[in-house]
mmCIF file of C-alpha atoms and ligand atoms in Angstrom:
data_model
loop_
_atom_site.group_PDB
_atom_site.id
_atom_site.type_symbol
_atom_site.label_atom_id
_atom_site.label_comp_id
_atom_site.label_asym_id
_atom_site.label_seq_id
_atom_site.Cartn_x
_atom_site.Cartn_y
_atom_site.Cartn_z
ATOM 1 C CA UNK A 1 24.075 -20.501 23.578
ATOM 2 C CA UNK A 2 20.504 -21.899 24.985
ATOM 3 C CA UNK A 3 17.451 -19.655 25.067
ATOM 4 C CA UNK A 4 14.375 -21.065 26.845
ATOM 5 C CA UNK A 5 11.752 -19.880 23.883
ATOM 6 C CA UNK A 6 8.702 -18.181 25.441
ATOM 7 C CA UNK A 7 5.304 -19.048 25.171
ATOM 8 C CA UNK A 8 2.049 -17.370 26.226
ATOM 9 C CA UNK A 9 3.676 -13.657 25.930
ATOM 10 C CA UNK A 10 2.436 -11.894 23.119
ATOM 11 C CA UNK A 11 4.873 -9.358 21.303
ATOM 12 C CA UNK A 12 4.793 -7.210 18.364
ATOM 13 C CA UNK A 13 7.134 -6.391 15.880
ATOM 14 C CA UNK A 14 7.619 -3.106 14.132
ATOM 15 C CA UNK A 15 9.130 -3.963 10.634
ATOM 16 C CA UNK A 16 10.573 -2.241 7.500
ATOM 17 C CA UNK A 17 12.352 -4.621 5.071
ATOM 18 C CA UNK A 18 15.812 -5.314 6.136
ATOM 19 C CA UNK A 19 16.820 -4.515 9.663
ATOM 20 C CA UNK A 20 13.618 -5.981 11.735
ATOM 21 C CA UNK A 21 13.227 -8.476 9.135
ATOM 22 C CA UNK A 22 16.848 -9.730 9.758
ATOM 23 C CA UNK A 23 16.390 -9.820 13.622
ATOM 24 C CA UNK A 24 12.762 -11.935 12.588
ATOM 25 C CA UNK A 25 15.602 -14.263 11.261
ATOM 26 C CA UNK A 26 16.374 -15.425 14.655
ATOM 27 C CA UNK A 27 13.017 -15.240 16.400
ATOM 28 C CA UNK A 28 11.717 -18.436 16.538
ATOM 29 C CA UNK A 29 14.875 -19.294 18.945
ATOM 30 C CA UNK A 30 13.590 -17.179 21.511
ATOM 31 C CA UNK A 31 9.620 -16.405 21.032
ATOM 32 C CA UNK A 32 7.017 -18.395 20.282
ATOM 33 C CA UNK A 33 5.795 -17.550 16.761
ATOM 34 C CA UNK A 34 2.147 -18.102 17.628
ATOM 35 C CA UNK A 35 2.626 -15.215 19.996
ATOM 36 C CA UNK A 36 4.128 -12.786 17.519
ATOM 37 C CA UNK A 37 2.356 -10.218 15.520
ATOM 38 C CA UNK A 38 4.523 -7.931 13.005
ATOM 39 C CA UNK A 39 3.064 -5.050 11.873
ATOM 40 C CA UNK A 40 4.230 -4.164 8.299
ATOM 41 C CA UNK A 41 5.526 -0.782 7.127
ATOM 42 C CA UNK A 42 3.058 0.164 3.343
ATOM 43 C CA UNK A 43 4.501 3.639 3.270
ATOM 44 C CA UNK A 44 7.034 2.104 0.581
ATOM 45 C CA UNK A 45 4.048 0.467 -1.274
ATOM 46 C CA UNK A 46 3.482 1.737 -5.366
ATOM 47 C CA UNK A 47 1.218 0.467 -7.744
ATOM 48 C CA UNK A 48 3.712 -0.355 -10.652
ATOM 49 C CA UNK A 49 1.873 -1.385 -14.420
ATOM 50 C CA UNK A 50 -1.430 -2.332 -12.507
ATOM 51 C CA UNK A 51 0.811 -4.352 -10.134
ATOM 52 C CA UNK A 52 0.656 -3.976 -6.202
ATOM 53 C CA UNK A 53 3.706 -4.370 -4.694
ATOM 54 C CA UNK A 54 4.048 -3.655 -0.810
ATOM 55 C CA UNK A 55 7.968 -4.749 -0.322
ATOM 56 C CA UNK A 56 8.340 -4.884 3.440
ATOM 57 C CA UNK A 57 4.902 -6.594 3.594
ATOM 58 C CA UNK A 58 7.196 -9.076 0.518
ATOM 59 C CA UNK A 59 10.110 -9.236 2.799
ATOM 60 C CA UNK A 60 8.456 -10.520 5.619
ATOM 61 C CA UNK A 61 6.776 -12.845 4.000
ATOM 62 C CA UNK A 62 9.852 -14.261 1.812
ATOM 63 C CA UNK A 63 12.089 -14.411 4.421
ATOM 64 C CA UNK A 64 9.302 -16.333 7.034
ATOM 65 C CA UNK A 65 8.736 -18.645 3.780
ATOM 66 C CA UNK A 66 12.530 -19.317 3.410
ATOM 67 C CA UNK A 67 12.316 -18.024 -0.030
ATOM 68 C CA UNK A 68 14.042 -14.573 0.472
ATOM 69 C CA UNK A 69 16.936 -13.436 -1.646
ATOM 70 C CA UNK A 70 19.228 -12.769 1.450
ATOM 71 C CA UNK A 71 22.179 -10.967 -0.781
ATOM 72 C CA UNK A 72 19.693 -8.179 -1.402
ATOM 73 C CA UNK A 73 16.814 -8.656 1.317
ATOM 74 C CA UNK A 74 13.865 -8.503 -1.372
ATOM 75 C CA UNK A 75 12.907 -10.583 -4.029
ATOM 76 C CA UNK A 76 12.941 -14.568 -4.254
ATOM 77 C CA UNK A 77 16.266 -15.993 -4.516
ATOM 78 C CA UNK A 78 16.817 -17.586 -7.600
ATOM 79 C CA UNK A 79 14.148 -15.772 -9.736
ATOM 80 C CA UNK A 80 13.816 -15.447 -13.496
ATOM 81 C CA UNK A 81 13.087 -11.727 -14.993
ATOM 82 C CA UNK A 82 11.905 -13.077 -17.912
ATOM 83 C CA UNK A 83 9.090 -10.418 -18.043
ATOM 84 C CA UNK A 84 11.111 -7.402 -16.397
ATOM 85 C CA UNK A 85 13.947 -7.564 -18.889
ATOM 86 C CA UNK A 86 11.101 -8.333 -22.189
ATOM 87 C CA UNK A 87 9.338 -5.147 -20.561
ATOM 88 C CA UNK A 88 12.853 -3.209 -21.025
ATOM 89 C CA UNK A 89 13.637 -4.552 -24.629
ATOM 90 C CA UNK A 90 10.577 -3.876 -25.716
ATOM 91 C CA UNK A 91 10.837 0.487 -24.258
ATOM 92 C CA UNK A 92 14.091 0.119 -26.337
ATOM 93 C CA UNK A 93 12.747 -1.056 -29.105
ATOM 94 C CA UNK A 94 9.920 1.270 -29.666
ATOM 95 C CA UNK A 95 11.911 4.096 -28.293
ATOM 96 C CA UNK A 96 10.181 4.967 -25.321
ATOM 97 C CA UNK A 97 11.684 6.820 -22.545
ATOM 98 C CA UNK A 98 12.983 4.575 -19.325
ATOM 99 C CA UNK A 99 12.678 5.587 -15.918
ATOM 100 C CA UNK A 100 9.825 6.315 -13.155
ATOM 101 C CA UNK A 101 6.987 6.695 -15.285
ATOM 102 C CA UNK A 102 4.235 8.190 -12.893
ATOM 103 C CA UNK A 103 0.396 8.257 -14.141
ATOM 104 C CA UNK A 104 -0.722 11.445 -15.363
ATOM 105 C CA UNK A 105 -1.839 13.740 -11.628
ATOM 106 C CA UNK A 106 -5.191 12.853 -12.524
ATOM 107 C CA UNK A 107 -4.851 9.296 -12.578
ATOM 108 C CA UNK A 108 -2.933 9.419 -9.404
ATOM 109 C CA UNK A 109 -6.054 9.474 -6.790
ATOM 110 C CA UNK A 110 -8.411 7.611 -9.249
ATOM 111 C CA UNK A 111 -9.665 3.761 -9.428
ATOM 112 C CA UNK A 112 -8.255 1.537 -7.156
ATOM 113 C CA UNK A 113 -8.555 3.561 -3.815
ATOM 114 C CA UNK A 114 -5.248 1.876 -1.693
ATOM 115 C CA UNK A 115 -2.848 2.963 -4.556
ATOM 116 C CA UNK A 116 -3.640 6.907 -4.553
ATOM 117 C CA UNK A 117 -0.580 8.510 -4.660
ATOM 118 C CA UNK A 118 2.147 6.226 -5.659
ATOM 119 C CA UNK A 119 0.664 5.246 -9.328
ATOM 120 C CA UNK A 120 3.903 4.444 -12.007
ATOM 121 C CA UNK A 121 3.147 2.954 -15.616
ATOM 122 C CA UNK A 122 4.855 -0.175 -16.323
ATOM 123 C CA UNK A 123 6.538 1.036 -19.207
ATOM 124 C CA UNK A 124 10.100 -0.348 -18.804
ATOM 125 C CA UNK A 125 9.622 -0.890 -15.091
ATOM 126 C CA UNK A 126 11.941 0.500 -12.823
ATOM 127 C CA UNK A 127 11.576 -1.674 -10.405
ATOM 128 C CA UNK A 128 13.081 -5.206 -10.712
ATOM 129 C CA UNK A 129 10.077 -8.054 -10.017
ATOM 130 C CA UNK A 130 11.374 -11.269 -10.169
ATOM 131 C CA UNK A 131 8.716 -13.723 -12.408
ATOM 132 C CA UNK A 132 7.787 -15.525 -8.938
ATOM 133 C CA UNK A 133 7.705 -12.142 -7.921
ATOM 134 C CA UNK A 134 5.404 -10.923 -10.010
ATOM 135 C CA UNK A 135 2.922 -13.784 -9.455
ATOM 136 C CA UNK A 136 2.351 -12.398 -5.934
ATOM 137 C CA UNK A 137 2.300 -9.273 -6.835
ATOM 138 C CA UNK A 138 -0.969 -10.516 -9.496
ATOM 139 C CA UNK A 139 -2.257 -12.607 -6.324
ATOM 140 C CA UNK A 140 -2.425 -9.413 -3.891
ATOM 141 C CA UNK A 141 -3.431 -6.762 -6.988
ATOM 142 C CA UNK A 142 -6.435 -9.624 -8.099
ATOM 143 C CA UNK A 143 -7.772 -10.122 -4.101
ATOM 144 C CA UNK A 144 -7.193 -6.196 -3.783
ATOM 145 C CA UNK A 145 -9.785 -5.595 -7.069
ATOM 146 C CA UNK A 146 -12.327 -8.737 -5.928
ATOM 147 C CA UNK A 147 -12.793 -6.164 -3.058
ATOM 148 C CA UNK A 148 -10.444 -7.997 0.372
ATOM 149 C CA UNK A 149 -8.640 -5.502 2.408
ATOM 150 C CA UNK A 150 -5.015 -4.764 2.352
ATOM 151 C CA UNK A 151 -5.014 -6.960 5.722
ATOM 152 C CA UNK A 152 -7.589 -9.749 4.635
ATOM 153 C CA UNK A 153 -4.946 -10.400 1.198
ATOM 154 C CA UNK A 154 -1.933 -9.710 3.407
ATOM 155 C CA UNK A 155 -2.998 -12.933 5.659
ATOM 156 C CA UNK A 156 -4.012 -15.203 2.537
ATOM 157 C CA UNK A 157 -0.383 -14.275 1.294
ATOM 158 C CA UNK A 158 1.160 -15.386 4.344
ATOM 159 C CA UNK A 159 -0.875 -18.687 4.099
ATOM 160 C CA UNK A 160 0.653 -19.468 0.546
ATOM 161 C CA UNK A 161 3.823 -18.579 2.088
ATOM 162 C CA UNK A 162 3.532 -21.074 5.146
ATOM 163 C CA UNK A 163 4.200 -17.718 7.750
ATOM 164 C CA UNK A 164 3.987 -18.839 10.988
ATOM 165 C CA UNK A 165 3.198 -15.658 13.196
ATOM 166 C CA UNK A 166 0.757 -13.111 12.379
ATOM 167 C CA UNK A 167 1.668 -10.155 9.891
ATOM 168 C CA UNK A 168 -0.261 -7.485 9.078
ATOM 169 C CA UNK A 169 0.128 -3.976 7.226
ATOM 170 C CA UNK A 170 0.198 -0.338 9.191
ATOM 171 C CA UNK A 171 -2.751 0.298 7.561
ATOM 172 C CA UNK A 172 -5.547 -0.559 5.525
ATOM 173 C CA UNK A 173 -5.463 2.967 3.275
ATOM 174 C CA UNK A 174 -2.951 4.291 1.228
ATOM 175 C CA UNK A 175 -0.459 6.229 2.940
ATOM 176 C CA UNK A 176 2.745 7.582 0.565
ATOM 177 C CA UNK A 177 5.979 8.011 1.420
ATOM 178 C CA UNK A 178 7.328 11.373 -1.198
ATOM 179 C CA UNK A 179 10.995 12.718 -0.589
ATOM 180 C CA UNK A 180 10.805 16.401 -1.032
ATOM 181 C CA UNK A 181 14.521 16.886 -2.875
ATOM 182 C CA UNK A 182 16.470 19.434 -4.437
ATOM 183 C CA UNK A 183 15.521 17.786 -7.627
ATOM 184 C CA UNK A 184 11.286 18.204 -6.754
ATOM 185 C CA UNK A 185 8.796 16.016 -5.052
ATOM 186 C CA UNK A 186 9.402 12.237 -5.954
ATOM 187 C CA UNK A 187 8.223 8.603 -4.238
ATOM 188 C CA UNK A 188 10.677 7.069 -1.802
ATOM 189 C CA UNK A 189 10.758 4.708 -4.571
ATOM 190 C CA UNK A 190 12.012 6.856 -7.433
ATOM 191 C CA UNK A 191 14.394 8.447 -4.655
ATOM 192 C CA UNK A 192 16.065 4.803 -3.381
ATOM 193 C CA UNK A 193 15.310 2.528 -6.639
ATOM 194 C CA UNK A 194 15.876 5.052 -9.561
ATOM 195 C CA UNK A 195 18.086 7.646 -8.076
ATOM 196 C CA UNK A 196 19.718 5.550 -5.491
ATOM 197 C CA UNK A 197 19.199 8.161 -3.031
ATOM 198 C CA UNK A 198 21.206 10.762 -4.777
ATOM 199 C CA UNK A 199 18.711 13.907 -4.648
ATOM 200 C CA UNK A 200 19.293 16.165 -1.842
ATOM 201 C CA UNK A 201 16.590 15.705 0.517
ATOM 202 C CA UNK A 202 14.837 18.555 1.960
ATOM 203 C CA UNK A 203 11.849 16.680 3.797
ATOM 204 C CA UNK A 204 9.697 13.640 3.882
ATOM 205 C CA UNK A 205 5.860 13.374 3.616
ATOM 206 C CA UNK A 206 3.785 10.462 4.377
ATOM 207 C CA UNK A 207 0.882 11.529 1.984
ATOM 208 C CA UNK A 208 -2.318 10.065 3.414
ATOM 209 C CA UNK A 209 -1.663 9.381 6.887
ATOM 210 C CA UNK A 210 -3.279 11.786 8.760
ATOM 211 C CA UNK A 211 -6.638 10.884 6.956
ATOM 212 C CA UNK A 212 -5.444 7.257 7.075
ATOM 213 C CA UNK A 213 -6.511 4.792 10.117
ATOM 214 C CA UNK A 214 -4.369 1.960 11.694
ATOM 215 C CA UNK A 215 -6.505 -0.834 11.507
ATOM 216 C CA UNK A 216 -7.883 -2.687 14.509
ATOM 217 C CA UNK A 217 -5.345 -5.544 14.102
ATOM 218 C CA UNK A 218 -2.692 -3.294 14.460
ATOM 219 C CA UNK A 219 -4.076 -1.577 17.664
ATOM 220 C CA UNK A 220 -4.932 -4.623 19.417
ATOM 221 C CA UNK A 221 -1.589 -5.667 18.636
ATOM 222 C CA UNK A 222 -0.045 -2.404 19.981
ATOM 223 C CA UNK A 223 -1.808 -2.801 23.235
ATOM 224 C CA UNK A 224 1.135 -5.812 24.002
ATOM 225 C CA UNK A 225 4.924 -5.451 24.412
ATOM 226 C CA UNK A 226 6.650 -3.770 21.047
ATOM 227 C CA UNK A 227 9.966 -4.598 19.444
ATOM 228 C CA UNK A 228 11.058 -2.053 17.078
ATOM 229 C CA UNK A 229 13.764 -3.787 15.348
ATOM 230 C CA UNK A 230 16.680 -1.719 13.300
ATOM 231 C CA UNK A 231 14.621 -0.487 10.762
ATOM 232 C CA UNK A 232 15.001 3.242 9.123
ATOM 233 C CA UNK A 233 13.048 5.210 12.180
ATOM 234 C CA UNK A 234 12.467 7.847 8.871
ATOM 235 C CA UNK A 235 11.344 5.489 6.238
ATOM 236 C CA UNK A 236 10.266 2.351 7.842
ATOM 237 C CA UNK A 237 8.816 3.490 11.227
ATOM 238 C CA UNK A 238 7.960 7.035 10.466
ATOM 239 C CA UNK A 239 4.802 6.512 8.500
ATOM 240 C CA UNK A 240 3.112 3.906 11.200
ATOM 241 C CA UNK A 241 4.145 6.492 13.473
ATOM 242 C CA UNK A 242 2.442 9.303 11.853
ATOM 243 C CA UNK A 243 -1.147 7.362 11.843
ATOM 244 C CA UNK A 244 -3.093 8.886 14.502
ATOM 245 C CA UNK A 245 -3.565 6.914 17.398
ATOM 246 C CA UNK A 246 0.192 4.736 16.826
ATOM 247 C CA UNK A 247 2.619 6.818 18.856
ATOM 248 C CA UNK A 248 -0.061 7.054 22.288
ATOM 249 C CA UNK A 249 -0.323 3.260 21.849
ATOM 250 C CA UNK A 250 3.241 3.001 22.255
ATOM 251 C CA UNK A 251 3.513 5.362 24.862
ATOM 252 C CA UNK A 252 0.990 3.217 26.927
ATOM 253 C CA UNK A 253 2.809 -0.502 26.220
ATOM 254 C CA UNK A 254 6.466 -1.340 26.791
ATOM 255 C CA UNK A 255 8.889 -1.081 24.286
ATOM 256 C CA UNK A 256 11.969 -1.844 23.360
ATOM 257 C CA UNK A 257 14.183 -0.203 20.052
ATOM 258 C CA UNK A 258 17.498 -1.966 18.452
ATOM 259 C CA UNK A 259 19.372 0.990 16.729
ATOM 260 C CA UNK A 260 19.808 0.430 13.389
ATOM 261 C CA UNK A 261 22.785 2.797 13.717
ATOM 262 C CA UNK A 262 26.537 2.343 16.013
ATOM 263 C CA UNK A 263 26.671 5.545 17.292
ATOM 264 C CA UNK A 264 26.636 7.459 13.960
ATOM 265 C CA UNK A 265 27.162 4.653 11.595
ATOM 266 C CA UNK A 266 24.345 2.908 9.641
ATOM 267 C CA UNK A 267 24.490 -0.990 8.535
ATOM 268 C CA UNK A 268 23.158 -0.127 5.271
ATOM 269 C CA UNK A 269 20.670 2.456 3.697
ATOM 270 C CA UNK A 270 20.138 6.045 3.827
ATOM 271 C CA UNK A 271 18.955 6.225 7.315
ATOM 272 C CA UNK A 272 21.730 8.989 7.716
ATOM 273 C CA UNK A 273 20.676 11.276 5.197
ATOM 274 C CA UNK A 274 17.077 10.852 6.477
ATOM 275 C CA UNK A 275 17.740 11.401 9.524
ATOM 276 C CA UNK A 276 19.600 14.501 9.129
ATOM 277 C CA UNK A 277 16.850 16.375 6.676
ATOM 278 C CA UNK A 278 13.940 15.480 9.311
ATOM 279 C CA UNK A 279 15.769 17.405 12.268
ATOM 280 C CA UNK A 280 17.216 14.369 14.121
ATOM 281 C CA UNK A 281 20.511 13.750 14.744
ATOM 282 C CA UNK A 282 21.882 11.033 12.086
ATOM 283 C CA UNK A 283 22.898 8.550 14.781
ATOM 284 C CA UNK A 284 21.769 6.371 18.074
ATOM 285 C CA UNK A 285 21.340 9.545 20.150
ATOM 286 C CA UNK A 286 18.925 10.921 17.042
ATOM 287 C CA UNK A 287 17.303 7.508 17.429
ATOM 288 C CA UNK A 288 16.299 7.966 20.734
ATOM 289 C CA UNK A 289 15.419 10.784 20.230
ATOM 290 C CA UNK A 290 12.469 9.943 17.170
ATOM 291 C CA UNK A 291 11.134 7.047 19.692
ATOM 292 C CA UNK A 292 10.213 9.218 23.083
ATOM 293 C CA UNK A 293 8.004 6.215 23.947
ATOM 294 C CA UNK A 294 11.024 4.156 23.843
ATOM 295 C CA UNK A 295 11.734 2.047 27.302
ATOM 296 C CA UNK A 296 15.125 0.625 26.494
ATOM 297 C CA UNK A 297 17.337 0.012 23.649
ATOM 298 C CA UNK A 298 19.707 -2.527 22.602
ATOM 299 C CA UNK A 299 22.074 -1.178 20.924
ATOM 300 C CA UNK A 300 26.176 -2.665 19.824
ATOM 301 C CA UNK A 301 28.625 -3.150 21.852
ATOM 302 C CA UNK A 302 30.753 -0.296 19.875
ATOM 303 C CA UNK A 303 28.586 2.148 20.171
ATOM 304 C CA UNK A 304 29.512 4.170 22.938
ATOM 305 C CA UNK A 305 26.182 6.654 23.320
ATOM 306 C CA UNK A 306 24.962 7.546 26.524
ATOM 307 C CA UNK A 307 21.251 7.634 26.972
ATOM 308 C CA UNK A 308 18.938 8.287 29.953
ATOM 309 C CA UNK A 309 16.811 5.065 29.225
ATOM 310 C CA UNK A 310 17.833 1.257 30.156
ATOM 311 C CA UNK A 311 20.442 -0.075 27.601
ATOM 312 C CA UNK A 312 21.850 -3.390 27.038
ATOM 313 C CA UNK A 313 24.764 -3.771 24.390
ATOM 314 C CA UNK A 314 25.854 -6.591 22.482
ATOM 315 C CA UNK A 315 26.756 -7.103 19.318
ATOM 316 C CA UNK A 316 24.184 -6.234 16.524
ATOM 317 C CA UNK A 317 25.658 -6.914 13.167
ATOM 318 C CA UNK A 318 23.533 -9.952 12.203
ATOM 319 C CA UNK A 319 24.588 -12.051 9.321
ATOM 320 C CA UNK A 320 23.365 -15.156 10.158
ATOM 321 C CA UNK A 321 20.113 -16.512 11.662
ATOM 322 C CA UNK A 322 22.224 -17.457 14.871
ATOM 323 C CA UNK A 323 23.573 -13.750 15.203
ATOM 324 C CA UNK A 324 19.428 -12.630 14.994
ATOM 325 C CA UNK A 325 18.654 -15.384 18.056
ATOM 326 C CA UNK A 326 21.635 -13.617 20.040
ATOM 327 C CA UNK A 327 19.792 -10.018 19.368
ATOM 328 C CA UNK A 328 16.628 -11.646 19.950
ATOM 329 C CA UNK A 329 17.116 -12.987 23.096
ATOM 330 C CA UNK A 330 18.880 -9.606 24.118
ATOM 331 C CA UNK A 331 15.271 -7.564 23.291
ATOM 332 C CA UNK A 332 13.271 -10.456 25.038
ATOM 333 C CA UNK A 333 15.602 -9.686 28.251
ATOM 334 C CA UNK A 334 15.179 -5.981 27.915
ATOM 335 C CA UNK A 335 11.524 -6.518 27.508
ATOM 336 C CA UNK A 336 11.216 -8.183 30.482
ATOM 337 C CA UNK A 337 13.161 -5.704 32.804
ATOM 338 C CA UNK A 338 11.376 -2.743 31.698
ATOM 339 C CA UNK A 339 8.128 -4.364 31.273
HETATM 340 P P1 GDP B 401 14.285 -0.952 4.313
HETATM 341 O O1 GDP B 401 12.796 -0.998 4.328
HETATM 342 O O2 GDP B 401 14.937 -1.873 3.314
HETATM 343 O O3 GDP B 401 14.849 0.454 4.337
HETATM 344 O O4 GDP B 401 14.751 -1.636 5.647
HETATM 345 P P2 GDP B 401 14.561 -1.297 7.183
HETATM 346 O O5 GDP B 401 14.073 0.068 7.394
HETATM 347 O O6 GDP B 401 13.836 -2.439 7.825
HETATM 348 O O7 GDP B 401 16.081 -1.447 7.653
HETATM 349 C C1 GDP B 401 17.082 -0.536 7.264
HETATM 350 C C2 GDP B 401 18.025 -0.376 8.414
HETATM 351 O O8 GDP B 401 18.515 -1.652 8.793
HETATM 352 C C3 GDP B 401 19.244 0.463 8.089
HETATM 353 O O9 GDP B 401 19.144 1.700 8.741
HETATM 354 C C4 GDP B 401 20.430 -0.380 8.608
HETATM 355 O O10 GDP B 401 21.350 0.369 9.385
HETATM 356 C C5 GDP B 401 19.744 -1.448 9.443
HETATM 357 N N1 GDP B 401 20.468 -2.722 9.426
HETATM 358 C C6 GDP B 401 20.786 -3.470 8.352
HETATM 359 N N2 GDP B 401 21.493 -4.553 8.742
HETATM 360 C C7 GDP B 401 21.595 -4.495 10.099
HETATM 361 C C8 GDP B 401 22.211 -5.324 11.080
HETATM 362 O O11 GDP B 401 22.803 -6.365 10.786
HETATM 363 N N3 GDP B 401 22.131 -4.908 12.382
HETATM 364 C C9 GDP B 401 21.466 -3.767 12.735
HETATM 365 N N4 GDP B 401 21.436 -3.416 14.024
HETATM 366 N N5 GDP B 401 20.885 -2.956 11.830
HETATM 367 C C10 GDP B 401 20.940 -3.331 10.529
#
């Protein structure tokens, strides 16, 4: 297959941390990665012993550095946990209770302003960070406390990282991400990480965002053609959509959505389950749904749902960087027809 790459179009790219950032796999066969901006979902962000960690942001920027750990789509392939598993001997040791540790309420909306909300002790640390990990984790968490924004650290990062197009976070405030459960209130990240999702959900809350402001970056960017790759419309896209402003920028710019679903079936994740406890339809046709704005969609050749906007199928499973160009140059087509 031959794709002409194009140049001079700018684009913008919606992104969680596995299904846009597999289709950014194949980019670079098909757009010009000068031209592309990727906004980055921080609704998944925690501060975690001190540490800021913003994993789509990390996914992004690993797999555009060609250091991702592809088996798992975060972390740094090959990385020592030297520190995580000391951190988890020593709880053991001294007999301290393992698990999400959140920071007394109090402490929760205190100090560092961006992590309100999403605060856990790193008392036997429940989430794994890699020791190359962690150093980036100390890079963005220093910049953060010398007083650069969210966006400002986010670019230096993507320096270290040699990134070649432009990525930037939803937001420069802290927005949260809490799955209301059958089991009480927790972060997404206690919910996916330490519960793997098993909690009933009831409903999701993206704590902060109406008082929370897309930054300019990301509205100049959303004033050119969007791509909102597979990503988890609840989890991933749901909290840039719920900063005011986002969803009539998209409404006034073409854009195009790859389902992260066939029909009713997800790649991975609990899209489903999401999906269903926000009132939408666990499937393509609930996808469609959640993106009104939407121009077009690409979605797989299997999946057989019939929707009133332009559709072009092919297939979406990507494994492989070559599988992302195919998808890639799919959107780019789409884009241009509805444009
Ligand atoms: P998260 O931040 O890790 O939840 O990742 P995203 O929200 O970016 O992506 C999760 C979504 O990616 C899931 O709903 C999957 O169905 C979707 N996904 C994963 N792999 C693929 C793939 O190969 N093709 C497509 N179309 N979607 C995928």
């Amino acid at each position: 297959m031959t794709n002409e790459v194009r140049t001079g179009t700018m684009t913008t790219f919606l992104s969680g941390g596995t299904g846009t950032p597999k289709l950014l796999s194949g980019a670079d066969a098909v757009f010009d990665l000068d031209d592309l901006t990727v906004i980055g979902n921080t609704g998944d962000d925690v501060e975690l012993g001190g540490l800021f960690v913003s994993p789509d942001i990390d996914t992004v920027l690993f797999e555009r550095g060609g250091v991702l750990d592809t088996e798992t789509w975060w972390g740094i392939e090959g990385d020592s946990h030297e520190t995580h598993d000391r951190l988890h001997s020593i709880a053991e040791a001294a007999d301290l209770e393992t698990g999400p540790r959140y920071l007394p309420e109090d402490r929760q909306i205190t100090g560092r302003e961006i992590a309100e909300w999403r605060r856990f002790s790193g008392v036997a640390e429940f989430m794994t960070i890699g020791d190359r990990d962690r150093a980036v984790h100390l890079t963005r968490t220093g910049l953060l406390d010398e007083g650069y924004s969210l966006t400002a650290v986010t670019r230096t990062l993507a320096r270290a990282f040699d990134v070649d197009l432009t990525l930037v976070p939803m937001s420069d405030d802290p927005v949260a991400t809490l799955i209301h459960t059958e089991s009480g209130e927790m972060h997404f990240q206690e919910w996916w990480v330490a519960r793997r999702g098993e909690p009933r959900v009831e409903a999701v809350e993206f704590r902060g965002a109406s008082d929370a402001e897309a930054t300019s970056q990301v509205l100049g960017a959303l004033a050119d053609p969007v791509v909102i790759g597979p990503s988890n419309p609840v989890t991933s896209i749901g909290p840039m959509l719920a900063l005011p402003g986002v969803e009539r920028a998209l409404s006034a710019t073409p854009v195009v959505a790859v389902s992260p679903f066939v029909g009713d079936r997800v790649f991975s994740g609990p899209a489903g389950d999401l999906m269903a406890a926000t009132g939408h339809d666990p499937s393509t046709r609930g996808v469609a749904e959640a993106y009104p704005f939407a121009d077009g969609f690409v979605l797989d050749e299997d999946d057989e749902t019939e929707l009133e906007r332009p559709v072009v199928r092919t297939d979406t499973r990507m494994e492989s960087p070559a599988d992302a160009a195919r998808v890639a140059s799919v959107v780019d087509r789409l884009l241009s027809e509805v444009a």
